[in-house]
Amino acid sequence: MQLWCTENQSDSLGLTARVKETLFTGRSEFQDVAIVDTYQFGRMLVLDGVFQTSVVEEFIYHEMIAHVPLYTHPNPQQVLVIGGGDGGTIREVVRHDSVKVAEMVEIDGMVVDACKKYLPETSIALNENNPKVRLKIGDGIKHMKEAENKYDVIIVDCSDPIGPGEGLFTHAFYQDVFKALKPDGLFVQQTESPFYHQELIQRLTKDIASLFPITKLYLASIPIYPGGLHCFTIGSKQYDPSTGETGKRPQLKTRYYHADLHKSCFVLPNFIRELLK
Ligand code: SAM
């Protein structure tokens, strides 16, 4: 018998992967959590039926959400990741020597536990008692309200703007992010598909630009997200991410990100430029 797992992007579009084995399913307080082993993408985390990350192509998303902001800031020391329960983003964050503390606030302990068990290569920084990592199971929205002038870089590695992630795409949340950043701080958020989430992207770009002097969108190709092309948005108080890396720090060995790509990922197709006008 053949088993297939489908993410329904809408009632007219889905992305389907053939499943070798279902490794974990559970229902947490917040969402349905599943880990499936697929023929195409290897082991994959699926939340509420939405593909989140897979061992075969996770390097693209995690390198791009971590290294673009971290190489934009000349000396990132205090870093916060909101969400990111699979651990891939914090794994990339702690590779930067300048980073002294990497906090992670993930709402769902079941996601972290399942990823520690079934995605050990992605969650390695959560498994190995890394001295830089401080993991808190809690709501990133609440955490953000309480922080002030604390972080150099904040990375919002969230799921879609439904369920527990909804409040992470609001003006009120961006105000709290602004307050939590130091005077030269910056933040990045995964901001969905330029094909299927155009209204959302327009709204959040306006919200972020109303607070941050520099707001920039960049792109990466993510095979497991419907549409392939995926957006990330940076709000920055001082450094312009699109001019490339700042400071003279060693290049980390990466599979997708590099210094030239850091600049080119901000070069947008016309239909996205139009969207942001
Ligand atoms: N790469 C992924 C994507 O875009 O599909 C995101 C990966 S990560 C697994 C997303 C995480 O955000 C989930 O584990 C979810 O539990 C977490 N999350 C959602 N809302 C949150 C909130 N309010 N505070 C903290 N974490 C949250």
XYZ file of C-alpha atoms and ligand atoms in Angstrom:
304
model
C 0.000 0.000 0.000
C 1.228 3.497 -0.802
C 0.852 6.223 1.871
C 0.928 9.922 0.951
C 0.964 13.044 3.106
C -0.611 16.202 1.678
C -0.366 19.785 2.850
C -3.485 21.590 1.669
C -2.384 25.116 0.879
C -5.989 25.996 0.085
C -9.089 24.139 -1.129
C -7.585 24.187 -4.626
C -3.875 23.457 -4.065
C -1.886 20.820 -2.197
C 1.686 19.561 -1.942
C 2.054 15.804 -1.501
C 4.946 13.566 -0.441
C 4.958 9.769 -0.423
C 5.428 8.443 3.106
C 7.772 5.589 4.020
C 6.831 5.535 7.684
C 4.918 7.578 10.236
C 7.310 8.029 13.150
C 5.261 10.153 15.542
C 1.795 11.651 15.864
C 0.425 13.572 18.824
C -2.030 16.281 19.751
C -0.557 19.039 21.960
C -2.427 21.868 23.644
C -1.720 23.942 20.515
C -1.636 21.733 17.416
C -1.374 18.323 15.766
C 2.271 17.286 15.678
C 3.582 14.636 13.270
C 6.946 13.380 12.085
C 6.835 11.341 8.889
C 9.653 9.763 6.917
C 9.158 10.563 3.236
C 10.842 9.240 0.085
C 11.593 12.686 -1.333
C 12.469 14.829 1.689
C 13.459 12.314 4.364
C 12.090 12.882 7.868
C 9.719 15.816 7.988
C 7.965 17.799 10.746
C 4.294 18.481 10.005
C 2.167 20.760 12.226
C -1.616 20.901 11.751
C -1.059 19.273 8.355
C 1.456 21.950 7.258
C 4.996 20.938 6.197
C 7.482 22.744 8.464
C 10.922 21.322 7.834
C 12.621 18.256 6.395
C 16.093 16.815 6.858
C 16.873 16.952 3.129
C 16.326 20.661 2.505
C 16.172 22.322 5.933
C 19.615 23.897 5.459
C 18.140 26.426 3.031
C 15.538 27.863 5.386
C 17.688 27.715 8.515
C 20.808 29.209 6.968
C 18.808 32.000 5.362
C 16.746 32.944 8.419
C 19.844 32.925 10.672
C 22.869 34.085 8.671
C 21.323 37.006 6.772
C 20.458 38.932 9.983
C 23.500 37.703 11.931
C 25.975 38.749 9.235
C 24.119 42.080 8.866
C 24.742 42.964 12.518
C 28.477 43.665 13.041
C 28.617 42.085 16.493
C 25.544 40.032 17.446
C 25.915 38.839 21.032
C 22.403 38.481 22.453
C 20.070 36.631 20.102
C 16.469 35.500 20.557
C 14.631 32.926 18.452
C 10.836 32.857 18.743
C 9.325 29.525 17.686
C 11.845 27.389 15.818
C 10.956 24.246 17.818
C 12.832 21.940 15.420
C 16.100 23.600 16.563
C 17.506 24.277 13.073
C 17.661 28.044 13.485
C 19.328 28.009 16.903
C 21.827 25.439 15.531
C 22.928 28.024 12.949
C 22.838 30.932 15.454
C 25.274 29.338 17.916
C 27.844 28.798 15.137
C 28.617 32.539 15.255
C 31.495 33.100 17.687
C 30.214 36.566 18.587
C 26.959 35.115 19.963
C 27.152 34.792 23.752
C 23.556 33.905 24.540
C 21.002 32.344 22.181
C 17.563 32.271 23.790
C 14.729 30.328 22.230
C 11.080 30.697 23.211
C 8.922 27.953 21.679
C 5.287 27.593 22.707
C 4.987 23.837 22.175
C 7.115 21.422 24.217
C 5.778 18.497 22.181
C 7.408 19.893 19.008
C 10.770 20.197 20.780
C 10.581 16.701 22.280
C 9.529 15.078 19.003
C 12.288 16.873 17.046
C 14.924 15.953 19.644
C 13.980 12.313 19.179
C 13.312 12.076 15.436
C 15.246 14.994 13.897
C 18.516 14.841 15.893
C 20.609 16.472 13.154
C 18.298 19.502 13.077
C 17.799 19.792 16.838
C 21.445 19.147 17.740
C 21.956 22.477 19.565
C 18.994 21.619 21.813
C 20.360 18.132 22.504
C 23.981 18.708 23.273
C 23.672 21.017 26.320
C 25.178 23.874 24.360
C 26.278 26.476 26.948
C 25.013 29.367 24.779
C 21.453 28.002 24.449
C 18.633 28.958 26.828
C 15.404 27.188 25.904
C 12.106 28.355 27.365
C 8.785 26.675 26.619
C 6.351 29.591 26.505
C 4.523 32.105 24.373
C 6.821 34.327 22.305
C 4.193 37.085 22.277
C 4.154 37.258 26.074
C 7.957 36.992 26.257
C 8.288 39.931 23.878
C 6.044 42.139 26.006
C 8.385 41.694 28.957
C 11.731 42.351 27.193
C 13.312 45.775 26.765
C 16.561 46.929 25.116
C 17.949 43.414 25.422
C 18.649 41.774 22.042
C 20.939 42.488 19.097
C 18.993 40.171 16.794
C 15.521 38.613 17.096
C 14.544 35.789 14.729
C 10.840 35.005 14.441
C 10.876 31.416 13.145
C 7.146 30.944 13.377
C 4.508 28.787 11.787
C 1.683 30.206 9.658
C -0.455 33.118 10.935
C -3.162 30.835 12.292
C -3.429 29.229 15.730
C -0.655 30.139 18.198
C 1.350 31.947 15.488
C -1.395 34.446 14.581
C -0.338 37.140 17.056
C 3.243 37.041 15.725
C 2.102 38.859 12.575
C 0.553 41.954 14.227
C 1.531 45.602 14.650
C 1.344 45.213 18.456
C 3.881 42.369 18.330
C 6.251 44.384 16.099
C 6.049 47.265 18.611
C 7.176 44.883 21.350
C 9.967 43.541 19.115
C 11.160 47.123 18.512
C 11.211 47.772 22.263
C 13.054 44.513 22.988
C 15.866 45.322 20.531
C 18.933 47.400 21.378
C 19.277 50.794 19.604
C 21.108 49.174 16.652
C 19.173 45.891 16.709
C 17.300 44.150 13.913
C 14.780 41.375 13.529
C 13.755 38.917 10.841
C 10.571 36.936 10.348
C 9.581 34.246 7.875
C 6.793 35.954 5.952
C 5.282 33.234 3.801
C 4.734 32.859 0.057
C 4.823 35.783 -2.389
C 2.235 33.911 -4.486
C -0.299 32.884 -1.864
C 0.031 35.448 0.955
C 0.170 38.765 -0.861
C -2.257 40.644 1.395
C -0.472 39.419 4.506
C 2.914 40.493 3.117
C 1.589 43.937 2.225
C 0.057 44.440 5.654
C 3.048 43.280 7.663
C 5.500 45.243 5.501
C 3.470 48.389 6.221
C 3.339 47.587 9.937
C 7.094 46.941 10.185
C 7.975 50.010 8.087
C 5.858 52.190 10.388
C 8.257 51.318 13.219
C 11.665 50.475 11.723
C 13.675 52.940 9.591
C 14.884 50.069 7.386
C 12.461 47.344 6.182
C 13.621 44.841 3.575
C 12.226 41.623 2.115
C 14.450 38.828 0.819
C 13.827 35.473 -0.854
C 14.932 31.869 -0.757
C 13.734 28.770 -2.601
C 12.221 26.267 -0.183
C 11.138 23.016 -1.891
C 8.611 21.937 0.776
C 6.640 25.194 0.841
C 3.866 25.546 -1.739
C 5.033 27.975 -4.400
C 8.693 27.206 -3.734
C 9.739 30.817 -3.348
C 9.614 32.009 0.258
C 9.801 35.468 1.856
C 11.673 36.744 4.887
C 11.270 40.302 6.158
C 13.837 42.283 8.147
C 13.093 45.332 10.280
C 16.311 47.090 11.238
C 17.039 50.134 13.401
C 20.418 50.953 11.852
C 22.101 48.440 9.529
C 20.859 47.961 5.967
C 20.870 44.189 5.355
C 20.738 44.553 1.569
C 24.228 46.095 1.386
C 25.736 42.771 2.498
C 27.787 41.561 5.415
C 29.221 43.997 7.959
C 32.325 43.562 10.103
C 35.104 41.144 9.362
C 33.983 37.805 10.668
C 35.018 34.426 9.299
C 32.655 32.832 6.745
C 31.003 29.761 8.171
C 30.863 26.647 6.018
C 27.336 26.677 4.614
C 25.420 24.884 1.854
C 23.137 27.698 0.652
C 24.137 31.031 2.195
C 27.267 32.946 1.150
C 28.336 36.593 1.122
C 27.299 37.274 -2.512
C 23.936 35.596 -1.999
C 23.402 37.813 1.062
C 23.231 40.750 -1.353
C 21.456 39.026 -4.240
C 18.605 37.621 -2.135
C 17.315 41.195 -1.740
C 17.025 41.633 -5.521
C 13.316 41.085 -6.099
C 11.246 40.162 -9.144
C 8.998 42.946 -10.415
C 5.759 41.401 -9.141
C 7.115 41.458 -5.573
C 8.454 45.006 -5.981
C 4.960 46.014 -7.087
C 3.478 44.268 -4.075
C 5.652 46.287 -1.702
C 4.986 49.718 -3.251
N 10.235 26.644 9.234
C 8.907 26.636 9.648
C 7.874 27.129 8.681
O 7.888 28.291 8.273
O 7.020 26.321 8.333
C 8.703 27.122 11.020
C 9.301 26.112 11.923
S 9.030 26.138 13.599
C 8.586 24.439 13.781
C 7.567 27.046 13.965
C 7.254 26.977 15.448
O 6.637 28.175 15.899
C 6.308 25.852 15.834
O 7.013 24.858 16.525
C 5.252 26.530 16.715
O 4.893 25.755 17.838
C 5.974 27.809 17.092
N 5.083 28.904 17.520
C 3.891 29.259 16.968
N 3.368 30.282 17.665
C 4.243 30.584 18.665
C 4.245 31.550 19.707
N 3.231 32.401 19.877
N 5.312 31.580 20.548
C 6.344 30.713 20.392
N 6.383 29.766 19.430
C 5.351 29.710 18.570
